[in-house]
mmCIF file of C-alpha atoms in Angstrom:
data_model
loop_
_atom_site.group_PDB
_atom_site.id
_atom_site.type_symbol
_atom_site.label_atom_id
_atom_site.label_comp_id
_atom_site.label_asym_id
_atom_site.label_seq_id
_atom_site.Cartn_x
_atom_site.Cartn_y
_atom_site.Cartn_z
ATOM 1 C CA MET A 1 128.346 107.260 100.830
ATOM 2 C CA SER A 2 125.552 105.454 103.125
ATOM 3 C CA LYS A 3 123.031 103.003 102.804
ATOM 4 C CA GLN A 4 119.409 103.597 103.427
ATOM 5 C CA GLN A 5 117.622 101.758 106.032
ATOM 6 C CA GLU A 6 114.963 99.568 104.769
ATOM 7 C CA THR A 7 111.226 100.516 106.790
ATOM 8 C CA THR A 8 109.113 98.117 108.824
ATOM 9 C CA LEU A 9 105.384 98.380 109.372
ATOM 10 C CA LEU A 10 103.386 97.603 111.522
ATOM 11 C CA VAL A 11 99.295 97.007 109.931
ATOM 12 C CA PRO A 12 96.111 95.983 112.412
ATOM 13 C CA GLY A 13 95.474 92.987 110.866
ATOM 14 C CA ALA A 14 92.372 90.517 111.093
ATOM 15 C CA ARG A 15 93.007 88.776 114.359
ATOM 16 C CA GLY A 16 96.660 90.828 115.185
ATOM 17 C CA TRP A 17 99.301 92.818 114.177
ATOM 18 C CA GLU A 18 100.841 92.436 111.583
ATOM 19 C CA THR A 19 104.792 93.058 109.972
ATOM 20 C CA TRP A 20 105.174 94.113 107.168
ATOM 21 C CA LYS A 21 109.145 94.489 105.752
ATOM 22 C CA GLN A 22 110.019 97.051 102.469
ATOM 23 C CA ALA A 23 111.333 95.009 99.358
ATOM 24 C CA SER A 24 114.208 96.093 97.185
ATOM 25 C CA THR A 25 110.855 96.427 94.488
ATOM 26 C CA GLY A 26 109.800 99.539 97.612
ATOM 27 C CA GLY A 27 106.610 97.455 98.693
ATOM 28 C CA PHE A 28 106.005 95.521 101.608
ATOM 29 C CA VAL A 29 106.227 91.584 101.695
ATOM 30 C CA LEU A 30 104.670 90.128 104.587
ATOM 31 C CA GLN A 31 107.031 88.525 107.212
ATOM 32 C CA SER A 32 104.631 87.612 109.866
ATOM 33 C CA ALA A 33 100.380 87.990 110.738
ATOM 34 C CA ASP A 34 97.958 87.305 113.118
ATOM 35 C CA GLY A 35 100.727 89.035 116.342
ATOM 36 C CA PRO A 36 99.215 90.594 119.787
ATOM 37 C CA ALA A 37 96.379 91.871 119.566
ATOM 38 C CA ARG A 38 98.270 94.582 121.225
ATOM 39 C CA ALA A 39 101.009 96.589 119.762
ATOM 40 C CA SER A 40 103.464 96.476 122.686
ATOM 41 C CA GLY A 41 103.223 92.934 122.776
ATOM 42 C CA LEU A 42 105.461 92.223 119.576
ATOM 43 C CA THR A 43 108.059 90.865 119.870
ATOM 44 C CA GLY A 44 111.076 90.212 117.657
ATOM 45 C CA LEU A 45 110.839 93.501 115.874
ATOM 46 C CA PRO A 46 113.526 93.453 112.552
ATOM 47 C CA GLY A 47 116.090 97.553 113.088
ATOM 48 C CA GLY A 48 115.832 99.814 110.867
ATOM 49 C CA ASN A 49 112.874 102.720 110.684
ATOM 50 C CA LEU A 50 109.744 101.177 112.129
ATOM 51 C CA ALA A 51 106.574 102.473 110.564
ATOM 52 C CA MET A 52 103.485 102.269 112.526
ATOM 53 C CA LEU A 53 99.489 101.844 111.103
ATOM 54 C CA PHE A 54 97.015 103.316 113.392
ATOM 55 C CA PRO A 55 93.884 101.520 113.471
ATOM 56 C CA VAL A 56 91.024 102.318 112.188
ATOM 57 C CA ARG A 57 88.776 101.936 115.893
ATOM 58 C CA GLY A 58 91.766 104.369 117.206
ATOM 59 C CA MET A 59 91.038 106.980 116.103
ATOM 60 C CA HIS A 60 87.763 109.805 114.718
ATOM 61 C CA SER A 61 87.568 110.414 111.182
ATOM 62 C CA LEU A 62 86.295 114.598 110.824
ATOM 63 C CA PRO A 63 85.565 114.790 106.810
ATOM 64 C CA PHE A 64 84.712 118.930 105.809
ATOM 65 C CA LYS A 65 83.637 120.834 103.422
ATOM 66 C CA ALA A 66 86.000 124.313 103.550
ATOM 67 C CA SER A 67 85.575 127.684 102.092
ATOM 68 C CA SER A 68 89.078 128.547 100.801
ATOM 69 C CA SER A 69 91.627 126.308 99.592
ATOM 70 C CA ASP A 70 94.252 128.488 100.634
ATOM 71 C CA GLU A 71 96.344 125.796 102.357
ATOM 72 C CA SER A 72 97.554 126.952 104.895
ATOM 73 C CA LEU A 73 94.185 127.589 106.900
ATOM 74 C CA PHE A 74 94.068 123.875 106.734
ATOM 75 C CA ASP A 75 94.768 122.850 110.099
ATOM 76 C CA ASP A 76 93.230 125.556 111.790
ATOM 77 C CA LEU A 77 89.530 125.546 110.004
ATOM 78 C CA ALA A 78 90.084 121.356 110.928
ATOM 79 C CA ALA A 79 91.187 122.256 114.808
ATOM 80 C CA MET A 80 87.675 124.441 113.975
ATOM 81 C CA HIS A 81 85.422 121.348 113.213
ATOM 82 C CA ALA A 82 86.888 119.020 115.646
ATOM 83 C CA GLU A 83 85.601 121.149 118.034
ATOM 84 C CA ARG A 84 82.154 122.193 116.676
ATOM 85 C CA LEU A 85 82.040 118.128 117.313
ATOM 86 C CA GLY A 86 83.066 117.857 120.852
ATOM 87 C CA VAL A 87 86.252 116.371 119.594
ATOM 88 C CA ARG A 88 89.333 117.718 121.693
ATOM 89 C CA ALA A 89 92.934 115.758 120.818
ATOM 90 C CA ASP A 90 94.785 115.500 123.998
ATOM 91 C CA PRO A 91 96.870 118.825 123.545
ATOM 92 C CA MET A 92 99.287 116.674 126.207
ATOM 93 C CA ALA A 93 99.433 113.612 124.341
ATOM 94 C CA GLY A 94 101.262 114.563 121.994
ATOM 95 C CA GLN A 95 100.345 115.336 117.820
ATOM 96 C CA LEU A 96 97.271 113.150 117.441
ATOM 97 C CA THR A 97 95.833 115.328 114.671
ATOM 98 C CA ASP A 98 96.756 115.805 110.354
ATOM 99 C CA THR A 99 94.502 117.170 107.921
ATOM 100 C CA PHE A 100 94.326 115.710 104.079
ATOM 101 C CA LEU A 101 93.181 117.531 101.251
ATOM 102 C CA VAL A 102 90.639 114.842 99.853
ATOM 103 C CA GLU A 103 90.401 116.923 96.306
ATOM 104 C CA LYS A 104 89.393 120.724 95.706
ATOM 105 C CA GLU A 105 86.740 122.819 93.666
ATOM 106 C CA GLY A 106 87.626 126.575 93.080
ATOM 107 C CA GLU A 107 87.484 128.526 96.007
ATOM 108 C CA SER A 108 87.123 125.632 98.542
ATOM 109 C CA ALA A 109 87.963 122.337 99.128
ATOM 110 C CA THR A 110 86.912 119.198 100.691
ATOM 111 C CA LEU A 111 89.773 117.838 103.596
ATOM 112 C CA VAL A 112 89.344 115.336 106.354
ATOM 113 C CA CYS A 113 90.893 115.793 109.777
ATOM 114 C CA VAL A 114 92.333 113.098 111.311
ATOM 115 C CA VAL A 115 92.358 113.010 115.321
ATOM 116 C CA LEU A 116 94.346 109.583 116.857
ATOM 117 C CA LYS A 117 92.624 108.216 120.641
ATOM 118 C CA SER A 118 95.148 108.826 122.822
ATOM 119 C CA PRO A 119 97.387 105.586 123.172
ATOM 120 C CA GLY A 120 96.339 104.065 126.560
ATOM 121 C CA GLU A 121 98.874 101.948 127.939
ATOM 122 C CA GLY A 122 100.014 98.736 125.444
ATOM 123 C CA ASP A 123 98.730 100.653 122.784
ATOM 124 C CA LEU A 124 102.434 101.392 120.787
ATOM 125 C CA PRO A 125 104.714 98.872 119.701
ATOM 126 C CA PRO A 126 108.298 98.584 122.706
ATOM 127 C CA ARG A 127 110.257 99.871 119.884
ATOM 128 C CA SER A 128 109.639 103.897 119.039
ATOM 129 C CA PRO A 129 108.098 103.679 115.456
ATOM 130 C CA LYS A 130 110.004 106.661 113.592
ATOM 131 C CA GLU A 131 106.954 108.124 111.758
ATOM 132 C CA PHE A 132 103.619 106.968 111.997
ATOM 133 C CA ASP A 133 99.694 107.049 109.872
ATOM 134 C CA VAL A 134 96.802 104.801 109.709
ATOM 135 C CA SER A 135 95.507 102.366 107.932
ATOM 136 C CA ALA A 136 92.871 102.825 105.976
ATOM 137 C CA ARG A 137 94.994 105.727 104.214
ATOM 138 C CA ALA A 138 97.116 102.041 102.946
ATOM 139 C CA PHE A 139 95.155 100.314 100.748
ATOM 140 C CA GLN A 140 95.627 101.942 97.649
ATOM 141 C CA VAL A 141 91.718 101.876 95.629
ATOM 142 C CA GLN A 142 90.174 103.888 92.612
ATOM 143 C CA GLY A 143 87.883 106.162 91.614
ATOM 144 C CA GLU A 144 84.851 106.205 93.742
ATOM 145 C CA ALA A 145 84.244 102.761 96.196
ATOM 146 C CA ILE A 146 83.462 101.225 99.767
ATOM 147 C CA ALA A 147 86.633 99.124 101.599
ATOM 148 C CA VAL A 148 85.199 96.279 104.308
ATOM 149 C CA TRP A 149 87.790 94.577 106.050
ATOM 150 C CA VAL A 150 88.513 93.177 109.235
ATOM 151 C CA GLU A 151 90.598 94.397 112.156
ATOM 152 C CA PHE A 152 90.868 92.598 114.953
ATOM 153 C CA GLY A 153 87.649 91.009 114.479
ATOM 154 C CA ARG A 154 85.268 93.460 113.653
ATOM 155 C CA TRP A 155 84.914 94.176 110.031
ATOM 156 C CA VAL A 156 85.427 98.258 109.769
ATOM 157 C CA PHE A 157 84.650 100.437 106.565
ATOM 158 C CA ALA A 158 86.186 104.077 104.949
ATOM 159 C CA PHE A 159 84.587 105.968 101.837
ATOM 160 C CA TYR A 160 86.871 106.943 99.105
ATOM 161 C CA ARG A 161 87.080 109.774 96.690
ATOM 162 C CA ASN A 162 88.891 109.580 93.233
ATOM 163 C CA GLY A 163 90.820 107.063 95.897
ATOM 164 C CA LYS A 164 91.314 108.908 99.012
ATOM 165 C CA LEU A 165 90.067 108.274 102.038
ATOM 166 C CA LEU A 166 86.884 110.817 103.022
ATOM 167 C CA TYR A 167 85.924 108.810 105.510
ATOM 168 C CA SER A 168 86.394 105.911 107.480
ATOM 169 C CA GLN A 169 84.403 103.645 110.810
ATOM 170 C CA ALA A 170 84.761 100.335 112.978
ATOM 171 C CA THR A 171 81.553 98.657 113.615
ATOM 172 C CA SER A 172 80.279 96.321 115.475
ATOM 173 C CA SER A 173 80.040 93.593 113.752
ATOM 174 C CA SER A 174 82.561 90.126 113.815
ATOM 175 C CA GLY A 175 81.052 87.757 111.827
ATOM 176 C CA PRO A 176 82.759 86.295 109.438
ATOM 177 C CA ALA A 177 80.851 88.433 106.629
ATOM 178 C CA PRO A 178 79.172 91.643 106.773
ATOM 179 C CA ASP A 179 76.022 91.238 108.082
ATOM 180 C CA ALA A 180 73.537 93.507 108.581
ATOM 181 C CA SER A 181 74.320 95.809 112.205
ATOM 182 C CA CYS A 182 77.370 96.549 108.864
ATOM 183 C CA LEU A 183 74.832 97.149 105.758
ATOM 184 C CA ARG A 184 73.001 99.422 108.545
ATOM 185 C CA GLU A 185 76.196 101.253 110.260
ATOM 186 C CA ILE A 186 77.046 101.979 106.564
ATOM 187 C CA GLN A 187 74.038 103.844 105.052
ATOM 188 C CA LEU A 188 74.382 105.544 108.531
ATOM 189 C CA ALA A 189 77.671 106.609 107.346
ATOM 190 C CA LEU A 190 76.339 108.294 103.435
ATOM 191 C CA GLY A 191 73.287 109.926 104.891
ATOM 192 C CA GLN A 192 75.185 111.824 107.633
ATOM 193 C CA LEU A 193 77.838 112.649 104.629
ATOM 194 C CA SER A 194 74.771 113.399 102.031
ATOM 195 C CA ILE A 195 72.991 116.128 105.402
ATOM 196 C CA GLN A 196 76.850 117.887 105.525
ATOM 197 C CA GLY A 197 77.005 118.422 101.982
ATOM 198 C CA LEU A 198 79.381 115.252 101.601
ATOM 199 C CA ALA A 199 77.720 113.352 99.360
ATOM 200 C CA VAL A 200 79.566 110.132 98.091
ATOM 201 C CA LYS A 201 78.508 107.746 94.696
ATOM 202 C CA PRO A 202 80.660 104.897 95.584
ATOM 203 C CA GLU A 203 80.918 102.723 91.744
ATOM 204 C CA SER A 204 82.013 99.397 93.221
ATOM 205 C CA ILE A 205 82.298 98.119 97.452
ATOM 206 C CA LEU A 206 85.597 96.519 97.559
ATOM 207 C CA VAL A 207 85.231 93.471 100.647
ATOM 208 C CA TRP A 208 88.690 92.496 101.425
ATOM 209 C CA SER A 209 88.157 89.381 103.404
ATOM 210 C CA PRO A 210 89.912 87.634 105.678
ATOM 211 C CA GLU A 211 88.726 84.771 103.386
ATOM 212 C CA GLY A 212 90.428 86.351 100.441
ATOM 213 C CA ASP A 213 88.240 85.449 97.238
ATOM 214 C CA ALA A 214 87.150 82.467 99.955
ATOM 215 C CA GLY A 215 84.347 85.405 100.929
ATOM 216 C CA SER A 216 81.719 86.956 101.094
ATOM 217 C CA ALA A 217 79.703 90.564 100.622
ATOM 218 C CA GLY A 218 77.180 89.415 103.190
ATOM 219 C CA SER A 219 73.855 91.993 102.367
ATOM 220 C CA LEU A 220 76.555 94.843 100.997
ATOM 221 C CA GLU A 221 75.501 93.808 97.292
ATOM 222 C CA LYS A 222 71.937 94.386 97.749
ATOM 223 C CA GLY A 223 71.251 96.014 100.746
ATOM 224 C CA LEU A 224 73.467 98.695 98.652
ATOM 225 C CA GLY A 225 72.327 98.042 95.638
ATOM 226 C CA LEU A 226 75.784 97.604 93.885
ATOM 227 C CA PRO A 227 78.668 95.829 92.641
ATOM 228 C CA ALA A 228 81.021 94.083 95.086
ATOM 229 C CA ARG A 229 84.304 92.653 94.596
ATOM 230 C CA VAL A 230 85.462 90.452 96.990
ATOM 231 C CA ALA A 231 89.220 89.854 96.798
ATOM 232 C CA PRO A 232 92.181 90.249 99.380
ATOM 233 C CA ARG A 233 93.088 92.907 100.993
ATOM 234 C CA PRO A 234 95.799 94.603 98.570
ATOM 235 C CA ASP A 235 99.118 94.777 100.782
ATOM 236 C CA PRO A 236 100.305 98.157 102.372
ATOM 237 C CA VAL A 237 102.002 100.935 101.208
ATOM 238 C CA LEU A 238 103.308 104.163 103.130
ATOM 239 C CA PRO A 239 100.256 106.624 102.660
ATOM 240 C CA GLN A 240 101.058 110.525 101.062
ATOM 241 C CA PRO A 241 101.586 112.710 101.409
ATOM 242 C CA ARG A 242 103.284 111.287 104.527
ATOM 243 C CA SER A 243 101.974 112.614 107.425
ATOM 244 C CA LYS A 244 102.306 114.112 110.996
ATOM 245 C CA LEU A 245 101.346 112.156 113.326
ATOM 246 C CA LEU A 246 103.509 111.416 116.324
ATOM 247 C CA PRO A 247 102.150 110.664 120.292
ATOM 248 C CA ALA A 248 103.647 112.197 123.483
ATOM 249 C CA ASP A 249 105.837 109.197 124.338
ATOM 250 C CA VAL A 250 107.272 108.493 120.503
ATOM 251 C CA ARG A 251 108.610 112.045 120.987
ATOM 252 C CA ALA A 252 109.721 112.294 124.960
ATOM 253 C CA ALA A 253 112.026 108.679 122.769
ATOM 254 C CA ARG A 254 112.846 110.392 120.320
ATOM 255 C CA ARG A 255 114.604 113.505 122.972
ATOM 256 C CA VAL A 256 115.415 110.484 124.866
ATOM 257 C CA GLN A 257 117.653 109.442 122.326
ATOM 258 C CA VAL A 258 119.223 112.535 121.031
ATOM 259 C CA ALA A 259 120.248 113.446 124.457
ATOM 260 C CA ARG A 260 121.859 110.002 124.431
ATOM 261 C CA GLN A 261 123.868 110.216 121.698
ATOM 262 C CA GLN A 262 124.738 113.739 122.416
ATOM 263 C CA LYS A 263 125.734 112.824 125.906
ATOM 264 C CA MET A 264 127.928 109.592 124.022
ATOM 265 C CA ALA A 265 129.508 111.908 121.887
ATOM 266 C CA ALA A 266 130.697 113.997 124.588
ATOM 267 C CA GLY A 267 131.505 110.465 126.576
ATOM 268 C CA ALA A 268 134.022 109.708 123.734
ATOM 269 C CA ALA A 269 135.457 113.686 124.293
ATOM 270 C CA VAL A 270 136.469 113.106 127.210
ATOM 271 C CA LEU A 271 137.282 109.102 126.903
ATOM 272 C CA ILE A 272 139.768 110.008 124.346
ATOM 273 C CA ALA A 273 141.318 113.795 126.916
ATOM 274 C CA TYR A 274 141.383 110.996 129.406
ATOM 275 C CA LEU A 275 143.121 107.860 127.044
ATOM 276 C CA ALA A 276 145.600 111.170 125.798
ATOM 277 C CA VAL A 277 146.511 111.822 130.237
ATOM 278 C CA ALA A 278 146.313 108.719 131.170
ATOM 279 C CA GLY A 279 149.675 107.869 128.292
ATOM 280 C CA TRP A 280 150.856 110.798 129.862
ATOM 281 C CA PHE A 281 151.147 109.636 133.182
ATOM 282 C CA ALA A 282 151.694 105.521 132.553
ATOM 283 C CA TYR A 283 155.291 105.884 131.787
ATOM 284 C CA GLY A 284 155.307 107.696 135.214
ATOM 285 C CA VAL A 285 152.987 105.355 136.933
ATOM 286 C CA TRP A 286 156.026 102.603 135.610
ATOM 287 C CA LYS A 287 159.060 103.401 136.175
ATOM 288 C CA ASP A 288 157.342 104.821 140.039
ATOM 289 C CA LYS A 289 156.624 101.230 140.529
ATOM 290 C CA GLN A 290 160.219 100.299 138.922
ATOM 291 C CA GLN A 291 161.712 102.466 142.707
ATOM 292 C CA ILE A 292 158.587 101.103 144.421
ATOM 293 C CA LYS A 293 160.464 96.961 143.906
ATOM 294 C CA LYS A 294 164.238 98.571 144.302
ATOM 295 C CA PHE A 295 162.863 99.862 147.579
ATOM 296 C CA LYS A 296 160.859 96.732 148.734
ATOM 297 C CA LEU A 297 163.561 94.695 147.751
ATOM 298 C CA ALA A 298 166.411 97.169 150.196
ATOM 299 C CA ALA A 299 163.215 96.560 152.961
ATOM 300 C CA ASP A 300 163.017 92.243 153.090
ATOM 301 C CA ASN A 301 166.780 92.853 153.744
ATOM 302 C CA ILE A 302 167.350 95.042 155.923
ATOM 303 C CA ILE A 303 164.658 93.533 157.703
ATOM 304 C CA SER A 304 165.509 90.331 160.199
ATOM 305 C CA PRO A 305 162.825 87.138 161.440
ATOM 306 C CA GLU A 306 163.205 88.689 164.793
ATOM 307 C CA ASP A 307 161.013 91.680 163.891
ATOM 308 C CA ASN A 308 159.384 89.894 161.494
ATOM 309 C CA ARG A 309 158.195 87.806 164.560
ATOM 310 C CA MET A 310 157.442 91.634 166.459
ATOM 311 C CA VAL A 311 155.315 92.806 164.069
ATOM 312 C CA GLU A 312 153.452 89.302 163.767
ATOM 313 C CA GLU A 313 152.471 90.044 167.818
ATOM 314 C CA HIS A 314 151.642 92.879 167.304
ATOM 315 C CA LYS A 315 148.754 92.150 165.183
ATOM 316 C CA ARG A 316 147.810 89.604 167.811
ATOM 317 C CA HIS A 317 147.540 90.991 170.468
ATOM 318 C CA TRP A 318 146.269 93.898 168.516
ATOM 319 C CA ALA A 319 142.980 91.938 167.725
ATOM 320 C CA GLU A 320 142.519 90.439 170.936
ATOM 321 C CA LEU A 321 141.610 94.284 171.678
ATOM 322 C CA GLN A 322 139.216 94.208 168.482
ATOM 323 C CA PRO A 323 135.985 94.014 171.637
ATOM 324 C CA VAL A 324 137.235 97.064 173.022
ATOM 325 C CA VAL A 325 138.595 98.897 170.605
ATOM 326 C CA ASN A 326 135.495 98.003 167.867
ATOM 327 C CA LEU A 327 132.674 99.793 168.985
ATOM 328 C CA LYS A 328 130.088 97.846 167.580
ATOM 329 C CA HIS A 329 130.778 94.994 170.652
ATOM 330 C CA SER A 330 130.821 98.178 172.462
ATOM 331 C CA PRO A 331 128.460 96.659 176.027
ATOM 332 C CA VAL A 332 126.817 100.635 175.840
ATOM 333 C CA ASP A 333 126.216 100.146 172.039
ATOM 334 C CA ILE A 334 124.809 96.302 171.831
ATOM 335 C CA MET A 335 122.153 97.727 174.709
ATOM 336 C CA SER A 336 121.334 99.896 172.279
ATOM 337 C CA ASN A 337 120.361 98.064 169.052
ATOM 338 C CA ILE A 338 118.662 95.578 171.373
ATOM 339 C CA ALA A 339 116.496 99.195 173.289
ATOM 340 C CA LYS A 340 115.158 100.378 169.260
ATOM 341 C CA ALA A 341 114.333 96.391 168.760
ATOM 342 C CA ILE A 342 112.124 97.232 171.856
ATOM 343 C CA PRO A 343 108.471 96.873 170.093
ATOM 344 C CA PRO A 344 107.182 100.552 171.576
ATOM 345 C CA ASN A 345 104.536 100.861 173.941
ATOM 346 C CA SER A 346 104.622 97.445 174.464
ATOM 347 C CA GLY A 347 105.204 96.410 177.870
ATOM 348 C CA LEU A 348 107.980 94.375 176.997
ATOM 349 C CA ARG A 349 110.858 94.707 179.875
ATOM 350 C CA LEU A 350 114.066 93.150 179.809
ATOM 351 C CA LYS A 351 115.634 91.702 183.317
ATOM 352 C CA VAL A 352 119.138 90.734 182.284
ATOM 353 C CA ALA A 353 121.172 92.088 179.837
ATOM 354 C CA GLU A 354 124.007 89.740 180.203
ATOM 355 C CA ILE A 355 127.064 91.451 177.108
ATOM 356 C CA LYS A 356 130.619 88.988 176.672
ATOM 357 C CA THR A 357 133.456 88.716 174.493
ATOM 358 C CA GLY A 358 130.668 87.183 171.277
ATOM 359 C CA SER A 359 127.658 86.222 172.820
ATOM 360 C CA ILE A 360 124.173 88.418 174.322
ATOM 361 C CA ALA A 361 121.909 86.472 176.484
ATOM 362 C CA ILE A 362 118.646 88.068 177.738
ATOM 363 C CA GLN A 363 115.669 87.802 179.593
ATOM 364 C CA GLY A 364 112.734 89.668 180.179
ATOM 365 C CA GLU A 365 108.821 89.764 179.862
ATOM 366 C CA ALA A 366 105.331 90.925 178.305
ATOM 367 C CA GLN A 367 101.786 90.843 178.997
ATOM 368 C CA GLN A 368 101.339 89.511 175.659
ATOM 369 C CA ALA A 369 103.155 86.939 173.346
ATOM 370 C CA ALA A 370 102.678 89.206 170.346
ATOM 371 C CA PRO A 371 105.088 92.498 171.590
ATOM 372 C CA VAL A 372 107.549 89.184 172.306
ATOM 373 C CA ASN A 373 107.105 87.914 169.158
ATOM 374 C CA THR A 374 108.296 91.599 167.775
ATOM 375 C CA PHE A 375 110.968 92.000 169.723
ATOM 376 C CA SER A 376 112.554 88.193 168.352
ATOM 377 C CA LEU A 377 111.369 89.268 164.733
ATOM 378 C CA ASN A 378 113.732 92.496 164.865
ATOM 379 C CA LEU A 379 116.765 90.763 166.995
ATOM 380 C CA GLY A 380 116.525 88.769 163.912
ATOM 381 C CA LYS A 381 117.024 91.198 160.973
ATOM 382 C CA ALA A 382 118.353 93.529 163.897
ATOM 383 C CA SER A 383 121.031 95.383 161.499
ATOM 384 C CA GLY A 384 124.761 97.571 163.160
ATOM 385 C CA GLY A 385 126.414 95.809 166.129
ATOM 386 C CA LEU A 386 123.874 93.414 166.093
ATOM 387 C CA ALA A 387 123.577 91.912 162.045
ATOM 388 C CA GLU A 388 126.828 89.293 163.057
ATOM 389 C CA TYR A 389 125.424 87.833 166.678
ATOM 390 C CA LYS A 390 123.528 84.397 165.139
ATOM 391 C CA TRP A 391 120.268 84.161 167.556
ATOM 392 C CA ASP A 392 118.778 81.568 169.438
ATOM 393 C CA LEU A 393 115.332 83.039 170.166
ATOM 394 C CA PRO A 394 113.059 79.928 170.951
ATOM 395 C CA PRO A 395 108.979 80.758 171.890
ATOM 396 C CA PRO A 396 107.938 82.994 174.924
ATOM 397 C CA SER A 397 106.390 80.766 177.985
ATOM 398 C CA ASN A 398 103.742 81.973 179.888
ATOM 399 C CA SER A 399 103.194 82.379 184.033
ATOM 400 C CA ALA A 400 100.907 83.517 185.723
ATOM 401 C CA LYS A 401 102.067 87.588 185.630
ATOM 402 C CA GLY A 402 102.653 87.097 181.882
ATOM 403 C CA TRP A 403 105.240 86.179 179.345
ATOM 404 C CA ASN A 404 109.060 84.883 179.507
ATOM 405 C CA PHE A 405 111.291 84.971 176.862
ATOM 406 C CA VAL A 406 115.117 83.586 176.864
ATOM 407 C CA PHE A 407 116.512 85.167 173.827
ATOM 408 C CA ASP A 408 120.801 84.406 173.808
ATOM 409 C CA GLY A 409 122.963 85.229 170.465
ATOM 410 C CA THR A 410 126.666 84.792 169.131
ATOM 411 C CA ILE A 411 129.187 85.865 166.728
ATOM 412 C CA PRO A 412 129.756 82.571 164.877
ATOM 413 C CA ASP A 413 133.553 81.497 165.191
ATOM 414 C CA PRO A 414 134.286 82.241 161.331
ATOM 415 C CA ASN A 415 137.191 79.101 161.477
ATOM 416 C CA ALA A 416 134.758 76.598 163.041
ATOM 417 C CA PRO A 417 134.014 73.423 160.838
ATOM 418 C CA GLN A 418 131.131 73.754 158.678
#
């Protein structure tokens, strides 16, 4: 029986991404805090399953009261509600929406539709997570409450009904404690939900301060008229029920992984077949090599020293003919490559081109210095038949008729001392 893989949870923290490792007891233990603000900068992620919680600022939560308690209709009703509010998920960005039940009331239900903002460059980690959710669903809350905490330097808040997320929002407040601006945004959200028939009656305010018990509730307790409890943010959990959120590039990564696994399986089958065939031929090849060795030994005994001398003499004569038989040394091909190096429509012309075995001498002129410089650069990086030449490219000289130049190219002697 295979061992179940542990899950690593990526959680948006007060200053940067946090990495939580699943413990043997089932909960999560903090492995690293204050990571980078961009998920793409996360390094050293452990193996096993990877889950990611999107920050509150990266989503829209759209609570509404549905006129039906039939769960098969929830997704369609949520889509229509989001459309009415003008919130549209990018259809090409994957599964960015999900709907969660808050409570049922007879023939109606209270739902919250979660719509992720399309992940931008750097918003996803370098290794594709297996599953996604939102941070506001990952902290356990009892009863009806308002929770306030910090993500990436900004205060965020969420409303909970019977411990389930009803609404969440990121604020513009970034101070050490919730200030008047944070209070106004919470009050405004409470008023908007009341207008929609989703009045929130919180019993307390949970302030999860980065400073823990030493933090402050700021202006929230007095402004909302509710008791506030200041404490460290609770450890995250994998929300239930699990979400269906899956950004597009992660889906693509999974398809690539499946395709890679299929290719590896097919490759393994081909390799096994190849090894079987190779093994069958190996013995025959070995026997052939043994026979070849015998033939070579017999040939060595047949060829005399005089025959070897004639072979070497033939090779030397053939090497002397290389300037003639090698097309790279053909004057016509060399002149063609030199002509290609001349800048078109530049007025540069050659007066003398002397081609010998292993050397080229070029003289020419132009009205301007720029074409000459371009020509020298083209010769220096030329390919084909000119690539083996080492060029001497002095600057052009000025005269009454324009600019004159003399360029020399030679093939280095491979046997010359370095």
